Coordinates of C-alpha atoms in Angstrom, one line a residue:
Chain A
M1 CA -2.9 -29.3 9.0
D2 CA -0.7 -28.3 12.2
K3 CA 1.1 -25.2 12.1
N4 CA 4.4 -24.4 13.9
Y5 CA 5.5 -21.0 15.3
I6 CA 8.7 -19.5 16.9
L7 CA 7.8 -16.5 19.1
F8 CA 10.4 -13.8 20.0
K9 CA 11.1 -11.3 22.7
S10 CA 11.4 -8.7 19.9
Y11 CA 11.6 -8.5 16.1
N12 CA 15.4 -7.9 16.2
Q13 CA 15.8 -11.6 17.4
G14 CA 13.3 -12.8 15.0
L15 CA 15.1 -11.3 12.1
A16 CA 18.3 -12.5 13.5
L17 CA 17.1 -16.2 13.3
E18 CA 15.8 -15.6 9.9
S19 CA 19.0 -14.6 8.3
L20 CA 20.5 -18.0 9.9
L21 CA 17.7 -19.9 8.7
K22 CA 18.1 -18.6 5.3
K23 CA 21.9 -19.3 5.4
S24 CA 21.1 -23.0 6.5
K25 CA 18.7 -23.2 3.5
I26 CA 15.7 -24.0 6.0
K27 CA 12.5 -23.2 4.8
Y28 CA 10.4 -20.6 6.7
T29 CA 7.6 -18.1 6.7
I30 CA 7.4 -14.9 8.5
S31 CA 3.9 -14.7 9.9
P32 CA 1.8 -12.2 12.2
T33 CA 1.6 -14.0 15.6
P34 CA -1.5 -15.8 15.9
R35 CA -3.8 -14.7 18.7
Q36 CA -3.9 -18.1 20.2
L37 CA -0.3 -17.9 21.1
S38 CA 0.0 -14.3 22.3
V39 CA -2.0 -11.0 22.7
C40 CA 0.9 -8.9 21.7
C41 CA 1.1 -7.8 18.1
G42 CA 4.3 -8.7 16.1
M43 CA 6.0 -11.2 14.1
S44 CA 6.8 -15.1 14.6
I45 CA 8.3 -17.3 12.2
M46 CA 6.4 -20.5 10.8
Y47 CA 8.6 -23.5 10.2
Y48 CA 8.1 -27.3 9.5
K49 CA 8.1 -29.8 12.2
E50 CA 10.9 -32.0 10.4
D51 CA 13.2 -28.9 10.8
E52 CA 12.5 -28.2 14.4
D53 CA 15.7 -30.1 16.0
N54 CA 17.9 -28.2 13.5
I55 CA 16.1 -25.0 14.2
K56 CA 16.5 -25.6 18.0
K57 CA 20.2 -26.2 17.4
I58 CA 20.8 -22.9 15.6
V59 CA 18.9 -21.0 18.1
K60 CA 21.1 -22.3 21.0
E61 CA 24.3 -22.0 19.2
N62 CA 23.4 -18.4 18.4
N63 CA 21.9 -17.4 21.5
I64 CA 18.7 -16.4 20.0
K65 CA 16.3 -15.2 22.6
V66 CA 13.0 -17.1 21.7
L67 CA 9.7 -17.0 23.6
G68 CA 9.4 -20.7 22.6
F69 CA 8.1 -23.2 20.0
Y70 CA 4.6 -23.8 19.6
T71 CA 2.3 -25.8 17.7
L72 CA -1.3 -25.0 16.6
N73 CA -3.6 -27.8 15.6
G74 CA -4.9 -27.0 12.3
Chain B
M1 CA 7.4 -10.0 19.4
G2 CA 7.6 -6.7 21.0
D3 CA 5.2 -5.2 23.5
Y4 CA 4.2 -1.8 22.1
R5 CA 1.4 -1.1 24.7
K6 CA 3.5 1.5 26.2
L7 CA 4.2 3.2 22.9
W8 CA 0.4 3.1 21.7
S9 CA -0.5 4.6 25.1
N10 CA 2.1 7.4 24.8
L11 CA 0.2 8.1 21.5
N12 CA -3.1 8.5 23.3
M13 CA -4.5 5.4 21.7
N14 CA -7.7 3.7 22.5
L15 CA -5.9 0.6 23.6
E16 CA -9.0 -1.6 24.1
K17 CA -10.3 -0.8 20.9
H18 CA -7.2 -1.2 19.0
D19 CA -6.7 -4.6 20.7
V20 CA -9.9 -5.8 18.8
L21 CA -8.4 -4.5 15.6
C22 CA -4.9 -6.4 16.2
A23 CA -6.9 -9.6 17.2
V24 CA -8.2 -9.9 13.5
L25 CA -5.2 -9.1 11.5
P26 CA -3.2 -12.4 12.0
E27 CA -6.3 -14.6 11.1
I28 CA -7.1 -12.5 7.8
Y29 CA -3.7 -12.3 6.7
S30 CA -3.1 -15.9 7.2
K31 CA -6.2 -16.9 5.3
V32 CA -5.6 -14.2 2.4
Y33 CA -1.9 -14.3 2.1
L34 CA -0.2 -17.1 3.7
S35 CA -2.6 -19.7 2.2
Q36 CA -1.3 -18.9 -1.3
N37 CA 0.9 -21.7 -2.8
D38 CA 4.5 -21.1 -3.9
R39 CA 5.1 -17.6 -2.8
P40 CA 8.4 -15.9 -3.8
E41 CA 10.6 -16.0 -0.5
G42 CA 11.1 -12.3 -1.0
M43 CA 7.6 -11.9 0.2
N44 CA 8.9 -12.8 4.0
Y45 CA 10.1 -9.1 4.1
F46 CA 6.6 -7.8 3.4
N47 CA 4.9 -10.4 5.8
F48 CA 7.3 -9.0 8.4
V49 CA 6.1 -5.5 7.5
V50 CA 2.4 -6.6 7.9
S51 CA 3.1 -8.5 11.1
E52 CA 4.8 -5.4 12.7
V53 CA 2.4 -2.8 11.1
H54 CA 1.6 -1.3 14.3
G55 CA 4.9 -2.2 16.0
L56 CA 8.3 -1.6 14.1
R57 CA 7.3 1.1 11.8
I58 CA 5.5 3.1 14.7
E59 CA 8.6 2.8 16.9
E60 CA 10.8 4.0 14.1
L61 CA 8.3 7.1 13.8
D62 CA 8.6 7.5 17.5
N63 CA 12.4 7.4 17.5
H64 CA 12.3 10.0 14.6
K65 CA 10.1 12.4 16.7
K66 CA 12.1 11.9 19.8
Q67 CA 15.2 13.4 17.7
G68 CA 12.8 16.2 16.7
G69 CA 11.6 15.1 13.6
K70 CA 8.2 15.4 12.1
V71 CA 5.7 12.9 10.8
I72 CA 3.3 13.9 7.9
G73 CA 0.1 12.0 7.1
T74 CA -1.0 12.1 3.5
F75 CA -4.0 10.6 1.5
C76 CA -3.4 10.9 -2.2
V77 CA -0.7 10.2 -4.8
Y78 CA -0.7 13.8 -5.9
V79 CA 0.9 15.0 -2.5
P80 CA 4.6 15.1 -3.5
D81 CA 6.8 13.0 -1.0
E82 CA 9.7 14.6 -2.4
V83 CA 8.8 17.7 -0.4
I84 CA 8.4 16.0 2.7
L85 CA 11.4 13.9 2.7
A86 CA 13.6 16.9 1.6
A87 CA 12.6 18.6 5.0
G88 CA 13.9 15.6 6.7
A89 CA 10.4 14.5 7.7
I90 CA 8.6 11.0 7.2
G91 CA 5.6 10.7 5.3
V92 CA 3.0 8.1 5.8
G93 CA 0.0 7.2 3.6
L94 CA -3.2 6.9 5.7
C95 CA -5.9 6.0 3.5
G96 CA -8.0 3.5 5.5
G97 CA -8.9 0.0 3.8
S98 CA -10.7 -1.6 6.9
Q99 CA -14.2 -2.3 7.6
F100 CA -13.2 -1.9 11.4
W101 CA -13.3 2.0 11.1
I102 CA -16.5 2.4 9.2
E103 CA -18.8 2.4 12.3
D104 CA -16.7 5.2 14.0
G105 CA -16.5 7.1 10.6
E106 CA -20.2 6.9 10.3
K107 CA -20.6 8.5 13.8
V108 CA -19.4 11.8 12.1
L109 CA -20.2 11.4 8.3
P110 CA -23.0 10.4 6.4
R111 CA -23.5 7.1 5.7
N112 CA -23.7 7.5 2.0
L113 CA -20.1 8.6 1.3
C114 CA -17.2 6.3 0.2
P115 CA -15.8 3.7 2.5
L116 CA -12.2 5.0 2.2
I117 CA -13.1 8.5 3.6
K118 CA -15.4 7.0 6.3
A119 CA -12.5 4.6 7.4
F120 CA -9.8 7.1 7.7
V121 CA -12.1 9.5 9.4
G122 CA -13.0 6.6 11.6
A123 CA -9.6 6.0 12.3
K124 CA -8.7 9.0 13.5
V125 CA -11.8 9.7 16.0
S126 CA -11.6 6.3 17.2
A127 CA -7.8 6.8 18.1
T128 CA -7.1 3.3 16.9
C129 CA -4.6 4.0 14.1
P130 CA -1.1 4.5 15.5
Y131 CA 0.0 6.1 12.3
F132 CA -2.6 8.8 12.7
Q133 CA -1.7 9.3 16.4
S134 CA 1.9 9.9 15.1
C135 CA 1.3 12.7 12.8
D136 CA 2.2 16.2 13.5
M137 CA 0.3 17.4 10.2
L138 CA -2.1 15.9 7.6
V139 CA -2.0 16.9 4.1
G140 CA -5.4 16.8 2.2
E141 CA -6.1 17.7 -1.4
T142 CA -9.1 18.6 -3.2
T143 CA -9.9 15.4 -5.2
C144 CA -13.3 14.8 -4.2
D145 CA -16.2 16.7 -2.4
G146 CA -16.2 14.0 0.5
K147 CA -12.6 14.4 1.2
K148 CA -12.6 18.3 1.0
K149 CA -15.2 18.3 3.7
A150 CA -13.6 15.7 5.6
W151 CA -10.4 17.7 6.2
E152 CA -12.4 20.1 8.2
I153 CA -13.3 17.4 10.5
L154 CA -9.9 16.1 10.8
N155 CA -8.6 19.6 11.6
D156 CA -10.2 19.5 14.8
Y157 CA -7.8 16.5 15.7
T158 CA -4.7 17.3 13.9
P159 CA -3.7 20.5 11.9
V160 CA -4.6 19.9 8.2
H161 CA -2.9 21.5 5.2
V162 CA -4.9 21.3 2.1
M163 CA -3.4 21.3 -1.4
E164 CA -5.9 22.7 -4.0
L165 CA -5.6 20.2 -6.8
P166 CA -6.6 21.7 -10.2
Q167 CA -9.4 19.8 -12.1
M168 CA -8.2 20.4 -15.5
K169 CA -4.8 20.0 -17.2
R170 CA -4.4 23.3 -19.3
E171 CA -0.9 25.1 -18.9
K172 CA -2.3 27.4 -16.3
N173 CA -3.5 24.6 -14.1
I174 CA 0.0 23.2 -14.1
E175 CA 1.1 26.6 -13.0
D176 CA -1.4 26.5 -10.3
W177 CA -0.2 23.2 -9.0
K178 CA 3.5 24.5 -9.2
M179 CA 2.3 27.5 -6.7
E180 CA 0.6 25.0 -4.7
I181 CA 3.8 23.0 -4.3
K182 CA 5.8 26.1 -3.4
E183 CA 3.2 26.8 -0.8
F184 CA 3.3 23.3 0.5
I185 CA 7.2 23.7 0.8
S186 CA 6.8 26.8 2.9
R187 CA 4.3 25.1 5.2
I188 CA 6.6 22.1 5.7
E189 CA 9.6 24.3 6.2
E190 CA 7.7 26.1 9.1
L191 CA 6.5 22.8 10.7
T192 CA 9.9 21.3 10.7
G193 CA 12.3 24.3 11.1
N194 CA 14.3 22.7 8.1
K195 CA 15.0 24.6 4.9
I196 CA 14.5 22.8 1.9
T197 CA 17.4 23.5 -0.4
F198 CA 17.9 22.9 -4.1
E199 CA 20.5 20.1 -3.2
K200 CA 18.1 18.2 -0.7
L201 CA 15.2 18.5 -2.9
K202 CA 17.1 17.0 -5.8
E203 CA 18.3 14.0 -3.4
T204 CA 14.9 13.3 -2.6
V205 CA 13.6 13.7 -6.3
I206 CA 16.1 10.9 -6.9
L207 CA 15.0 8.7 -4.2
C208 CA 11.4 8.9 -5.1
N209 CA 12.3 8.2 -8.7
D210 CA 14.4 5.1 -7.4
K211 CA 11.2 3.8 -5.6
R212 CA 9.1 4.4 -8.7
K213 CA 11.6 2.3 -10.8
A214 CA 11.6 -0.6 -8.1
L215 CA 7.7 -0.6 -8.5
K216 CA 8.0 -0.3 -12.3
R217 CA 10.6 -3.1 -12.4
L218 CA 8.1 -5.3 -10.4
Y219 CA 5.3 -4.5 -12.8
E220 CA 7.3 -5.3 -15.6
L221 CA 7.9 -8.9 -14.4
R222 CA 4.1 -9.3 -14.3
K223 CA 3.9 -9.1 -18.1
N224 CA 5.2 -12.4 -18.2
I225 CA 2.8 -15.3 -18.9
P226 CA 2.2 -16.5 -16.2
S227 CA 3.2 -13.5 -13.9
P228 CA 5.8 -14.6 -11.5
I229 CA 4.1 -13.0 -8.5
S230 CA 0.2 -12.9 -7.6
G231 CA -1.8 -9.8 -7.9
L232 CA -2.5 -10.1 -4.1
D233 CA 1.2 -10.1 -3.4
S234 CA 1.9 -7.0 -5.8
L235 CA -1.0 -5.2 -4.2
L236 CA 0.5 -5.7 -0.9
I237 CA 3.6 -4.4 -2.0
S238 CA 1.9 -1.3 -3.4
Q239 CA 0.1 -0.7 -0.1
I240 CA 3.3 -1.1 1.9
A241 CA 5.0 1.5 -0.5
F242 CA 3.1 4.3 1.1
Y243 CA 4.3 4.0 4.7
D244 CA 7.4 2.1 4.8
D245 CA 11.0 3.5 4.8
P246 CA 11.7 4.4 1.2
Q247 CA 15.4 3.2 1.1
R248 CA 14.7 -0.2 2.9
F249 CA 11.4 -0.6 0.7
I250 CA 13.7 0.0 -2.5
Q251 CA 16.1 -2.5 -1.6
K252 CA 13.6 -5.1 -0.7
V253 CA 11.5 -4.8 -3.9
N254 CA 14.8 -5.1 -5.9
E255 CA 16.1 -8.2 -4.1
L256 CA 12.3 -9.7 -4.6
C257 CA 12.6 -8.8 -8.5
D258 CA 16.1 -10.5 -8.7
E259 CA 14.2 -13.6 -7.3
L260 CA 11.5 -13.1 -9.7
D261 CA 13.9 -12.9 -12.5
E262 CA 15.0 -16.4 -11.7
R263 CA 11.7 -17.7 -11.3
L264 CA 10.7 -16.5 -14.9
K265 CA 13.3 -19.1 -16.3
S266 CA 11.2 -22.1 -15.2
L267 CA 7.7 -20.8 -15.3
Q268 CA 5.0 -22.3 -17.3
P269 CA 1.8 -20.8 -18.8
N270 CA -0.9 -21.6 -16.3
G271 CA -4.0 -20.9 -18.3
K272 CA -5.4 -18.5 -15.8
K273 CA -7.2 -15.5 -17.2
R274 CA -5.3 -12.2 -17.1
I275 CA -7.1 -9.5 -15.3
L276 CA -6.6 -5.7 -15.5
I277 CA -8.2 -3.9 -12.5
T278 CA -8.8 -0.2 -12.9
G279 CA -10.7 2.2 -10.7
T280 CA -10.4 3.5 -7.1
P281 CA -7.6 2.8 -4.7
M282 CA -7.3 -0.3 -2.5
A283 CA -5.9 0.9 1.0
I284 CA -4.4 -1.7 3.3
P285 CA -6.0 -4.0 4.5
N286 CA -8.4 -4.0 1.3
W287 CA -7.7 -7.1 -0.3
K288 CA -11.2 -7.9 -1.3
M289 CA -11.2 -7.9 -5.0
H290 CA -7.9 -9.6 -5.3
S291 CA -8.7 -12.2 -3.0
I292 CA -12.0 -13.0 -4.7
I293 CA -10.7 -12.6 -8.2
E294 CA -7.4 -14.9 -7.5
S295 CA -9.5 -17.6 -5.6
L296 CA -11.1 -18.3 -9.4
N297 CA -8.9 -19.3 -12.4
A298 CA -7.6 -15.7 -12.9
E299 CA -4.5 -13.7 -11.8
I300 CA -4.5 -10.0 -11.7
V301 CA -1.6 -8.9 -13.7
V302 CA -1.9 -5.1 -13.5
E303 CA -3.7 -2.4 -11.4
E304 CA -4.6 1.0 -13.2
T305 CA -5.2 2.5 -9.7
C306 CA -3.7 4.9 -7.2
T307 CA -2.4 1.8 -5.4
G308 CA -0.9 0.5 -8.6
T309 CA 0.5 2.2 -11.9
R310 CA -0.7 5.8 -11.0
Y311 CA 1.8 5.7 -8.1
F312 CA 4.8 5.0 -9.9
E313 CA 4.3 5.8 -13.6
N314 CA 6.1 8.8 -14.8
F315 CA 9.4 10.2 -13.2
V316 CA 10.2 13.4 -12.3
E317 CA 12.8 15.0 -14.6
E318 CA 15.9 15.2 -12.4
N319 CA 17.8 17.7 -14.7
A320 CA 17.3 21.3 -13.4
N321 CA 19.4 24.2 -13.0
D322 CA 17.7 25.8 -10.0
M323 CA 14.8 25.3 -7.4
D324 CA 12.2 26.7 -9.5
E325 CA 12.9 24.6 -12.5
L326 CA 12.9 21.5 -10.0
I327 CA 9.5 22.4 -8.8
E328 CA 8.3 22.9 -12.1
N329 CA 9.5 19.3 -12.9
I330 CA 7.8 18.0 -9.9
A331 CA 4.5 19.7 -10.7
R332 CA 4.6 18.4 -14.4
R333 CA 5.1 14.9 -13.2
Y334 CA 2.4 14.8 -10.7
M335 CA 0.0 16.5 -13.2
K336 CA 0.5 13.5 -15.3
V337 CA -1.4 11.2 -13.0
N338 CA -5.0 10.4 -14.5
C339 CA -7.5 10.7 -11.9
A340 CA -11.3 10.9 -12.3
C341 CA -11.3 14.2 -10.5
F342 CA -10.0 15.7 -13.9
T343 CA -12.3 16.9 -16.7
P344 CA -11.9 15.7 -19.4
N345 CA -9.8 12.6 -18.3
A346 CA -9.0 11.1 -21.7
G347 CA -5.2 10.0 -20.5
R348 CA -6.7 7.5 -18.2
I349 CA -8.7 5.7 -20.9
E350 CA -5.4 5.6 -23.0
D351 CA -3.5 4.2 -20.2
I352 CA -6.1 1.6 -19.5
I353 CA -6.0 0.3 -23.4
K354 CA -2.2 0.5 -23.4
Y355 CA -1.8 -1.6 -20.2
V356 CA -4.2 -4.4 -21.7
K357 CA -2.0 -4.4 -24.6
E358 CA 1.3 -4.4 -22.7
Y359 CA 0.2 -6.8 -20.0
K360 CA -1.7 -9.1 -22.3
A361 CA -5.0 -8.9 -20.2
D362 CA -7.8 -11.0 -21.4
G363 CA -10.3 -8.6 -19.6
V364 CA -10.9 -5.5 -17.5
I365 CA -12.6 -5.3 -14.2
Y366 CA -13.7 -1.8 -13.2
Y367 CA -13.5 -1.6 -9.5
N368 CA -15.5 1.3 -8.0
L369 CA -15.7 1.9 -4.3
S370 CA -19.4 2.7 -3.3
F371 CA -20.5 6.3 -3.7
C372 CA -17.2 7.3 -5.4
Q373 CA -19.0 9.5 -8.0
T374 CA -16.3 10.6 -10.3
Y375 CA -15.2 7.0 -10.9
S376 CA -18.7 5.8 -11.3
V377 CA -19.6 8.4 -13.8
E378 CA -16.3 7.9 -15.8
Y379 CA -17.3 4.3 -16.3
K380 CA -19.5 5.2 -19.3
K381 CA -16.5 6.6 -21.2
V382 CA -14.2 3.7 -20.2
E383 CA -16.7 1.2 -21.3
E384 CA -17.5 2.8 -24.5
A385 CA -13.7 2.9 -25.5
L386 CA -13.0 -0.7 -24.2
N387 CA -16.1 -1.8 -26.3
K388 CA -14.6 -0.2 -29.5
E389 CA -11.4 -2.1 -28.8
N390 CA -13.3 -5.4 -28.3
I391 CA -12.0 -5.5 -24.8
P392 CA -14.3 -7.4 -22.1
V393 CA -15.2 -5.1 -19.2
M394 CA -17.1 -5.4 -16.0
F395 CA -18.3 -3.0 -13.4
I396 CA -18.2 -3.9 -9.7
E397 CA -19.3 -1.2 -7.0
T398 CA -18.5 -2.5 -3.7
D399 CA -17.5 -1.4 -0.2
Y400 CA -15.3 -3.2 2.5
S401 CA -18.0 -5.3 4.1
E402 CA -18.0 -8.9 3.2
E403 CA -21.8 -9.3 2.7
D404 CA -21.5 -9.2 -1.2
S405 CA -18.4 -11.3 -1.5
G406 CA -20.3 -14.4 -2.5
Q407 CA -22.5 -12.5 -5.2
I408 CA -19.2 -10.7 -6.6
K409 CA -17.6 -14.0 -7.0
T410 CA -20.5 -15.3 -8.9
R411 CA -20.5 -12.4 -11.2
V412 CA -16.6 -12.7 -11.6
E413 CA -16.8 -16.3 -12.3
A414 CA -19.3 -15.7 -15.2
F415 CA -17.2 -12.9 -16.6
I416 CA -13.9 -15.1 -16.5
E417 CA -15.9 -18.0 -18.2
M418 CA -17.0 -15.6 -20.8
I419 CA -13.7 -14.0 -21.7

């Protein structure tokens, strides 16, 4: 199954988005950033593809600094 | 996702080697933890802590040190965190649970030694653990021969203060332990330059009791059939307790427990066999036994280990009129921990039987790290007592490598079918 990740410049931004997702009742899982996506250690957020547009909207409206949205083929 | 390379470099870490360690964590964690079904949402905090295990917390330690604070590494549940915190220092548990560090450990230690000691020594000599690299002082203790001699090696890298833990539980031994705590207080005051006052110590006694209460609350929830949380998740929380910020940890565990309280309302029995684990500690990221057992039709409902009940059972009596009384209360609480380094150690057997009943366990798996003599010898007494109570028990001796995982799985599978 494909897995979708949001990567951040810092964990503060990740946690900020987390609380917004929680408020919007969007399902997510905090995950260590997969090696294939970045060599830096740290957190990323896993999400469901169907929520992607909603999450992108939340990111934009709240000026969350993300490194990007990525999909890994499972 | 922070770039912590500068921070690690300032800690004199071997960046190239550390990178190899960083590379494997996400995959292992995804495979063991994130693949579980229907995890509580509150586990996201603990996912976060693992994701940032060499990032955020190390940055916090660094900021603390920049403000003149000290970081103190510990290896055992007998070392009183209350003292470290009362001097404004941060304590971090340093037991190593990764096969990654074994090779470097074996460069300076005999191979026929327990993997926990080989791993933590390997972590230090290879300069690949940022927690070790952040420590101003290490606190050893005399729980086993391997550790006693390992402190002498570690002392070449970071100053080590060794606490002499009595090996019997007579009144005079409790008195000895009290004296050791007093000496520890002096050493910590000297290191930090901060006086440990009665008021400060009382504050941290309450804080550490609150942490114990939070863990106890989590464990109480596991008594439900079925448990509202997996043994794997619960183990992770216990492991994180050793190095996370205590206040934040207490808050997050309690938030998770609120969620689990809700879960209980809709849970139905799942037919899984309920297992009690007893034995040697499982330091992060040693998830081997839990991951094998819970891949079968079984759930681990309690761990009678240092990364389980021994860490949080018994509170320090908070009522004390003066410093001496408070130290006495601390000494008495810690001397209630039932480790196999004591002789005799009947309290541990009583604990195991009590937990089997309280947690409604169907069977006991005795987990023994290879070459840990005190625990492997103590198995005979435990086995006899459990047989007498008609409680099924099996003994598994293993290390951190994956080589025997298939064999262990087959044995556990047969055990689960039998009970």
